[in-house]
Amino acid sequence: MRNMKADGKSLIIITHKLHEVLDVSDRVAVLRKGEYIGDVLTKDADQQSLTDMMVGHSVSLNINRPTPVNVEPRLKIEGLTVFDELGVKRLDNVSFTVNAGEVLGVAGIAGSGQRELLESIAGLYPVTSGTVTYISPETNEEKNLVGMDPMDIRKSGVAMSFVPEDRLGMGLVGSMGMTGNMMLRSWRKGKGAFLNRKDPEALAQRIWQELEVVTPSTSFPVRRMSGGNVQKVLVGREIAQQPSVLMTAYAVRGLDINTSYTIYNLLTEQKMKGVAVVYVGEDLDVLLELCDRIVVLCGGQVSGVVDARKTNKLEVGALMTRVEGGAKENA
């Protein structure tokens, strides 16, 4: 882009990543809810001032990361190996522990096995070898989840929620409204041909209000909502299940900065309630600020597990590319 600018070209970039805006642009125009708010010279702006313009009020850009309490193992992944439908190995002998009461980040360049990892744990991806052991918070009983589908996992008493990367393809039904999508989690409780619509509607109303979802009604098709509002509906529904394990894949991808910080706060709230939170993200700054530990994947293998409070972007980046000198610790 800089070379094109030097050649006399005019460029317009649209991005939610403010550091990119500040790095490459000369002037910034801000839109809010379809309205032109104004423009500023980039040299006179910073992330805070641009965020305030985008949202319409002052927003704190600090992620609160309380110290974990009552940390105990909730999931043990040991020797997990999976192949895709073409026979390509996507995960290779992956082992680490997910603890209750902490946010475990998963870092890696695109295609390093992040999606396959979460889907394997959730029972959505076939596992060739290895174990995913769930440790009950009530009895400390251990249960291997490999070989179970999501319904089997749920019937076995494991409270697991999953926010997938594909929001509308895997997470929600686009033609349904909020209430219908809430019902997807409870329809099996209905008797015969009758479904209980009261509880899903109450949940939809609560998420609508508490997460400030912009929609004309709870019956409005979610596919016609903005990406940020779709994500609020999905995250709100999964958190409402009161899980003991909450897994999220790129939960803030494509979202505005205000919605992103709402999601970060929701994940931290779950952590402080004793939930084991797994956060797959692509922004290293957020991973280092939000998470307590970070599992780094490279080519489907775990190249390190680091303390997010003690590491830095250089060390995590080195592990992501297997450059010597990256910080490591035992999982």
Short mmCIF file of C-alpha atoms in Angstrom, two decimals:
data_model
loop_
_atom_site.label_atom_id
_atom_site.label_comp_id
_atom_site.label_asym_id
_atom_site.label_seq_id
_atom_site.Cartn_x
_atom_site.Cartn_y
_atom_site.Cartn_z
CA MET A 1 0.00 0.00 0.00
CA ARG A 2 2.86 2.38 0.77
CA ASN A 3 4.38 1.62 -2.63
CA MET A 4 1.07 2.31 -4.35
CA LYS A 5 0.80 5.61 -2.49
CA ALA A 6 4.34 6.51 -3.61
CA ASP A 7 3.23 5.82 -7.19
CA GLY A 8 0.51 8.43 -6.83
CA LYS A 9 -2.41 6.06 -6.30
CA SER A 10 -5.37 6.87 -4.02
CA LEU A 11 -6.20 4.13 -1.52
CA ILE A 12 -9.21 3.54 0.72
CA ILE A 13 -8.85 0.84 3.39
CA ILE A 14 -11.61 -0.44 5.66
CA THR A 15 -10.51 -2.26 8.81
CA HIS A 16 -11.42 -2.71 12.46
CA LYS A 17 -7.72 -2.90 13.40
CA LEU A 18 -6.84 0.57 14.56
CA HIS A 19 -3.09 -0.04 14.63
CA GLU A 20 -3.28 -0.68 10.87
CA VAL A 21 -5.17 2.57 10.38
CA LEU A 22 -2.58 4.50 12.37
CA ASP A 23 0.33 2.77 10.59
CA VAL A 24 -0.62 3.22 6.95
CA SER A 25 -3.22 5.97 6.53
CA ASP A 26 -2.91 9.74 6.23
CA ARG A 27 -6.52 10.59 7.02
CA VAL A 28 -9.27 8.69 8.84
CA ALA A 29 -13.01 8.95 8.26
CA VAL A 30 -15.31 7.51 10.93
CA LEU A 31 -18.76 5.99 10.35
CA ARG A 32 -21.19 5.11 13.12
CA LYS A 33 -24.47 3.29 12.46
CA GLY A 34 -24.38 4.34 8.83
CA GLU A 35 -23.67 7.99 9.62
CA TYR A 36 -20.58 9.97 8.68
CA ILE A 37 -19.17 11.28 11.96
CA GLY A 38 -16.14 13.15 10.65
CA ASP A 39 -12.54 12.74 9.61
CA VAL A 40 -9.18 13.53 11.22
CA LEU A 41 -5.55 13.60 10.18
CA THR A 42 -3.90 10.37 11.28
CA LYS A 43 -0.96 12.26 12.80
CA ASP A 44 -3.43 13.98 15.16
CA ALA A 45 -5.22 10.75 16.19
CA ASP A 46 -4.59 7.77 18.44
CA GLN A 47 -6.50 4.57 19.24
CA GLN A 48 -8.40 6.18 22.11
CA SER A 49 -9.61 9.20 20.14
CA LEU A 50 -10.68 7.08 17.17
CA THR A 51 -12.48 4.62 19.43
CA ASP A 52 -14.40 7.43 21.13
CA MET A 53 -15.49 8.72 17.71
CA MET A 54 -16.55 5.26 16.57
CA VAL A 55 -18.58 4.46 19.67
CA GLY A 56 -19.89 7.94 20.51
CA HIS A 57 -18.62 7.98 24.07
CA SER A 58 -15.44 7.31 26.00
CA VAL A 59 -14.44 3.64 26.06
CA SER A 60 -11.76 2.07 28.23
CA LEU A 61 -9.21 0.19 26.11
CA ASN A 62 -7.82 -1.74 29.06
CA ILE A 63 -8.65 -5.43 29.41
CA ASN A 64 -9.18 -6.38 33.04
CA ARG A 65 -7.28 -9.57 33.89
CA PRO A 66 -7.91 -10.61 37.51
CA THR A 67 -5.58 -13.16 39.07
CA PRO A 68 -7.05 -16.66 38.72
CA VAL A 69 -8.50 -18.21 41.89
CA ASN A 70 -9.33 -21.83 42.72
CA VAL A 71 -7.51 -23.04 39.61
CA GLU A 72 -7.91 -26.76 38.97
CA PRO A 73 -7.67 -29.00 35.88
CA ARG A 74 -10.91 -29.31 33.91
CA LEU A 75 -9.73 -30.77 30.58
CA LYS A 76 -6.63 -32.84 29.87
CA ILE A 77 -5.72 -33.23 26.21
CA GLU A 78 -3.13 -35.96 25.69
CA GLY A 79 -1.57 -37.12 22.43
CA LEU A 80 -4.39 -35.76 20.28
CA THR A 81 -3.84 -36.60 16.61
CA VAL A 82 -6.36 -35.92 13.82
CA PHE A 83 -6.43 -36.15 10.02
CA ASP A 84 -8.72 -34.29 7.63
CA GLU A 85 -10.86 -35.96 4.94
CA LEU A 86 -7.91 -35.85 2.51
CA GLY A 87 -5.64 -37.69 4.91
CA VAL A 88 -3.60 -34.63 5.86
CA LYS A 89 -2.49 -34.59 9.50
CA ARG A 90 -3.97 -31.48 11.17
CA LEU A 91 -3.02 -32.17 14.80
CA ASP A 92 0.06 -34.14 15.77
CA ASN A 93 0.38 -35.53 19.32
CA VAL A 94 -1.09 -32.40 20.96
CA SER A 95 -1.04 -32.33 24.77
CA PHE A 96 -1.91 -29.62 27.31
CA THR A 97 -4.26 -28.91 30.22
CA VAL A 98 -7.21 -26.51 30.40
CA ASN A 99 -7.81 -25.19 33.92
CA ALA A 100 -10.99 -23.98 35.53
CA GLY A 101 -10.80 -20.34 36.60
CA GLU A 102 -8.46 -19.18 33.86
CA VAL A 103 -8.46 -18.06 30.24
CA LEU A 104 -6.25 -20.29 28.12
CA GLY A 105 -5.25 -18.66 24.85
CA VAL A 106 -4.43 -20.59 21.67
CA ALA A 107 -2.04 -18.83 19.29
CA GLY A 108 -0.66 -19.80 15.91
CA ILE A 109 -0.47 -18.64 12.34
CA ALA A 110 -3.58 -19.39 10.25
CA GLY A 111 -4.07 -23.09 9.54
CA SER A 112 -1.96 -24.38 12.42
CA GLY A 113 -4.75 -26.61 13.73
CA GLN A 114 -6.72 -24.17 15.88
CA ARG A 115 -10.12 -24.97 14.36
CA GLU A 116 -9.51 -28.73 14.34
CA LEU A 117 -8.40 -28.60 17.97
CA LEU A 118 -11.59 -27.00 19.28
CA GLU A 119 -13.87 -29.07 17.05
CA SER A 120 -12.11 -32.27 18.18
CA ILE A 121 -12.67 -31.38 21.84
CA ALA A 122 -16.33 -30.52 21.11
CA GLY A 123 -16.96 -33.86 19.36
CA LEU A 124 -17.32 -32.35 15.90
CA TYR A 125 -14.09 -33.66 14.34
CA PRO A 126 -12.95 -37.32 14.19
CA VAL A 127 -9.97 -38.13 16.39
CA THR A 128 -7.42 -40.69 15.19
CA SER A 129 -5.64 -41.13 18.52
CA GLY A 130 -5.24 -39.50 21.90
CA THR A 131 -7.63 -38.57 24.70
CA VAL A 132 -9.70 -35.59 25.82
CA THR A 133 -10.37 -36.13 29.50
CA TYR A 134 -13.03 -34.08 31.29
CA ILE A 135 -12.70 -33.77 35.06
CA SER A 136 -16.03 -33.19 36.81
CA PRO A 137 -16.06 -30.13 39.12
CA GLU A 138 -18.47 -31.90 41.47
CA THR A 139 -16.95 -35.37 41.79
CA ASN A 140 -13.49 -35.13 40.19
CA GLU A 141 -14.56 -38.11 38.08
CA GLU A 142 -12.61 -38.37 34.83
CA LYS A 143 -14.36 -39.02 31.51
CA ASN A 144 -12.80 -39.48 28.07
CA LEU A 145 -14.80 -37.50 25.49
CA VAL A 146 -13.14 -38.95 22.38
CA GLY A 147 -15.68 -40.87 20.31
CA MET A 148 -18.64 -38.85 21.62
CA ASP A 149 -20.63 -36.44 19.47
CA PRO A 150 -21.88 -33.14 20.98
CA MET A 151 -25.19 -34.69 22.06
CA ASP A 152 -23.42 -37.61 23.74
CA ILE A 153 -21.15 -35.16 25.56
CA ARG A 154 -24.14 -33.19 26.77
CA LYS A 155 -26.07 -36.30 27.86
CA SER A 156 -23.05 -37.49 29.83
CA GLY A 157 -23.38 -34.43 32.05
CA VAL A 158 -20.53 -32.37 30.59
CA ALA A 159 -21.52 -28.68 30.43
CA MET A 160 -19.56 -27.51 27.40
CA SER A 161 -20.25 -24.45 25.23
CA PHE A 162 -18.59 -23.72 21.91
CA VAL A 163 -18.53 -20.49 19.89
CA PRO A 164 -17.29 -21.68 16.46
CA GLU A 165 -15.39 -19.73 13.86
CA ASP A 166 -18.29 -20.07 11.38
CA ARG A 167 -21.02 -18.06 13.11
CA LEU A 168 -23.88 -18.63 10.69
CA GLY A 169 -22.75 -21.89 9.12
CA MET A 170 -22.17 -23.79 12.37
CA GLY A 171 -23.26 -21.56 15.26
CA LEU A 172 -26.64 -20.06 14.30
CA VAL A 173 -29.42 -20.55 11.76
CA GLY A 174 -29.48 -17.36 9.70
CA SER A 175 -33.16 -17.50 8.76
CA MET A 176 -34.23 -17.73 12.41
CA GLY A 177 -34.50 -14.89 14.88
CA MET A 178 -32.91 -14.74 18.31
CA THR A 179 -35.68 -16.76 19.95
CA GLY A 180 -35.47 -19.55 17.39
CA ASN A 181 -31.71 -19.75 17.81
CA MET A 182 -32.06 -19.88 21.59
CA MET A 183 -34.49 -22.78 21.08
CA LEU A 184 -31.80 -24.79 19.27
CA ARG A 185 -30.23 -25.39 22.66
CA SER A 186 -33.45 -26.54 24.33
CA TRP A 187 -35.73 -28.09 21.68
CA ARG A 188 -35.14 -31.64 22.90
CA LYS A 189 -36.79 -30.67 26.18
CA GLY A 190 -40.13 -30.29 24.37
CA LYS A 191 -42.73 -33.02 24.74
CA GLY A 192 -44.17 -34.54 21.57
CA ALA A 193 -44.94 -31.93 18.95
CA PHE A 194 -44.89 -29.10 21.46
CA LEU A 195 -41.88 -26.95 22.20
CA ASN A 196 -41.36 -24.64 25.13
CA ARG A 197 -41.02 -21.19 23.56
CA LYS A 198 -41.30 -19.28 26.82
CA ASP A 199 -37.78 -19.94 28.14
CA PRO A 200 -35.99 -19.28 24.80
CA GLU A 201 -37.91 -16.03 24.37
CA ALA A 202 -36.98 -14.92 27.89
CA LEU A 203 -33.32 -15.74 27.17
CA ALA A 204 -33.46 -13.87 23.85
CA GLN A 205 -34.94 -10.84 25.58
CA ARG A 206 -32.22 -10.92 28.25
CA ILE A 207 -29.38 -11.15 25.70
CA TRP A 208 -31.04 -8.40 23.62
CA GLN A 209 -31.03 -6.05 26.60
CA GLU A 210 -27.83 -7.01 28.42
CA LEU A 211 -25.59 -7.19 25.34
CA GLU A 212 -27.34 -4.30 23.56
CA VAL A 213 -28.02 -6.31 20.40
CA VAL A 214 -29.17 -3.99 17.62
CA THR A 215 -32.25 -5.67 16.13
CA PRO A 216 -35.88 -4.59 15.69
CA SER A 217 -37.18 -7.73 17.43
CA THR A 218 -36.21 -11.16 18.72
CA SER A 219 -37.83 -12.71 15.63
CA PHE A 220 -35.75 -10.67 13.16
CA PRO A 221 -33.54 -13.06 11.07
CA VAL A 222 -30.02 -13.06 12.47
CA ARG A 223 -28.48 -13.20 8.97
CA ARG A 224 -29.73 -9.64 8.47
CA MET A 225 -27.90 -8.39 11.57
CA SER A 226 -24.38 -6.98 11.52
CA GLY A 227 -21.49 -9.31 12.30
CA GLY A 228 -21.04 -7.83 15.75
CA ASN A 229 -24.67 -8.38 16.70
CA VAL A 230 -24.62 -11.93 15.34
CA GLN A 231 -21.62 -12.62 17.54
CA LYS A 232 -23.33 -11.15 20.60
CA VAL A 233 -26.30 -13.47 20.05
CA LEU A 234 -24.03 -16.51 19.68
CA VAL A 235 -21.75 -15.73 22.64
CA GLY A 236 -24.72 -14.77 24.81
CA ARG A 237 -26.51 -18.04 24.05
CA GLU A 238 -23.47 -20.19 24.81
CA ILE A 239 -22.64 -18.38 28.05
CA ALA A 240 -26.28 -18.67 29.16
CA GLN A 241 -25.87 -22.46 29.22
CA GLN A 242 -23.76 -21.99 32.38
CA PRO A 243 -20.90 -24.12 31.04
CA SER A 244 -17.97 -25.50 32.95
CA VAL A 245 -15.94 -25.30 29.71
CA LEU A 246 -16.36 -22.40 27.26
CA MET A 247 -14.44 -22.52 23.97
CA THR A 248 -14.36 -19.61 21.51
CA ALA A 249 -12.79 -19.50 18.04
CA TYR A 250 -11.94 -16.00 16.81
CA ALA A 251 -14.73 -14.53 18.93
CA VAL A 252 -13.98 -10.93 17.92
CA ARG A 253 -12.93 -11.38 14.28
CA GLY A 254 -14.44 -8.54 12.23
CA LEU A 255 -16.06 -6.88 15.24
CA ASP A 256 -15.84 -3.20 16.13
CA ILE A 257 -13.65 -2.32 19.08
CA ASN A 258 -16.54 -1.64 21.48
CA THR A 259 -18.15 -5.03 20.84
CA SER A 260 -14.73 -6.69 21.10
CA TYR A 261 -14.19 -5.33 24.60
CA THR A 262 -17.70 -6.44 25.56
CA ILE A 263 -16.73 -9.99 24.55
CA TYR A 264 -13.43 -9.80 26.46
CA ASN A 265 -15.28 -8.73 29.61
CA LEU A 266 -17.81 -11.55 29.22
CA LEU A 267 -15.01 -14.12 28.97
CA THR A 268 -13.28 -12.69 32.05
CA GLU A 269 -16.57 -12.83 33.98
CA GLN A 270 -16.87 -16.52 33.11
CA LYS A 271 -13.31 -17.15 34.21
CA MET A 272 -14.01 -15.58 37.62
CA LYS A 273 -17.06 -17.85 37.97
CA GLY A 274 -14.76 -20.86 37.72
CA VAL A 275 -15.33 -21.66 34.05
CA ALA A 276 -12.46 -23.07 32.00
CA VAL A 277 -12.25 -20.61 29.09
CA VAL A 278 -10.38 -21.39 25.85
CA TYR A 279 -9.80 -18.38 23.60
CA VAL A 280 -8.45 -18.85 20.07
CA GLY A 281 -7.35 -15.46 18.74
CA GLU A 282 -5.16 -13.89 16.09
CA ASP A 283 -4.26 -10.60 17.83
CA LEU A 284 -1.16 -11.22 19.95
CA ASP A 285 -1.68 -8.00 21.94
CA VAL A 286 -5.11 -9.23 23.06
CA LEU A 287 -3.84 -12.75 23.81
CA LEU A 288 -1.11 -11.32 26.02
CA GLU A 289 -3.50 -8.98 27.82
CA LEU A 290 -6.56 -11.23 28.22
CA CYS A 291 -5.19 -14.73 28.79
CA ASP A 292 -3.46 -16.34 31.76
CA ARG A 293 -1.60 -18.99 29.74
CA ILE A 294 -1.11 -19.40 26.00
CA VAL A 295 -0.76 -22.65 24.06
CA VAL A 296 1.18 -22.00 20.85
CA LEU A 297 0.55 -24.22 17.83
CA CYS A 298 2.87 -24.58 14.86
CA GLY A 299 2.05 -26.98 12.04
CA GLY A 300 -0.45 -28.89 14.18
CA GLN A 301 1.99 -29.38 17.06
CA VAL A 302 2.32 -27.65 20.42
CA SER A 303 5.53 -25.66 20.24
CA GLY A 304 5.14 -24.23 23.74
CA VAL A 305 2.84 -23.27 26.61
CA VAL A 306 3.73 -19.90 28.12
CA ASP A 307 2.65 -17.69 31.01
CA ALA A 308 0.91 -14.74 29.34
CA ARG A 309 1.99 -12.40 32.14
CA LYS A 310 5.68 -13.18 31.65
CA THR A 311 6.06 -13.62 27.89
CA ASN A 312 5.99 -11.12 25.03
CA LYS A 313 5.10 -10.93 21.34
CA LEU A 314 8.65 -11.78 20.24
CA GLU A 315 8.71 -15.02 22.21
CA VAL A 316 5.20 -16.08 21.14
CA GLY A 317 5.98 -15.17 17.52
CA ALA A 318 9.13 -17.28 17.67
CA LEU A 319 7.11 -20.27 18.91
CA MET A 320 4.50 -19.74 16.18
CA THR A 321 7.24 -20.10 13.54
CA ARG A 322 9.51 -22.50 15.45
CA VAL A 323 12.33 -19.95 15.61
CA GLU A 324 14.90 -20.86 18.21
CA GLY A 325 14.77 -18.83 21.40
CA GLY A 326 11.01 -18.92 22.04
CA ALA A 327 9.94 -19.28 25.66
CA LYS A 328 8.58 -22.70 26.62
CA GLU A 329 7.18 -24.38 29.68
CA ASN A 330 5.58 -27.74 30.35
CA ALA A 331 1.85 -27.96 29.74
#
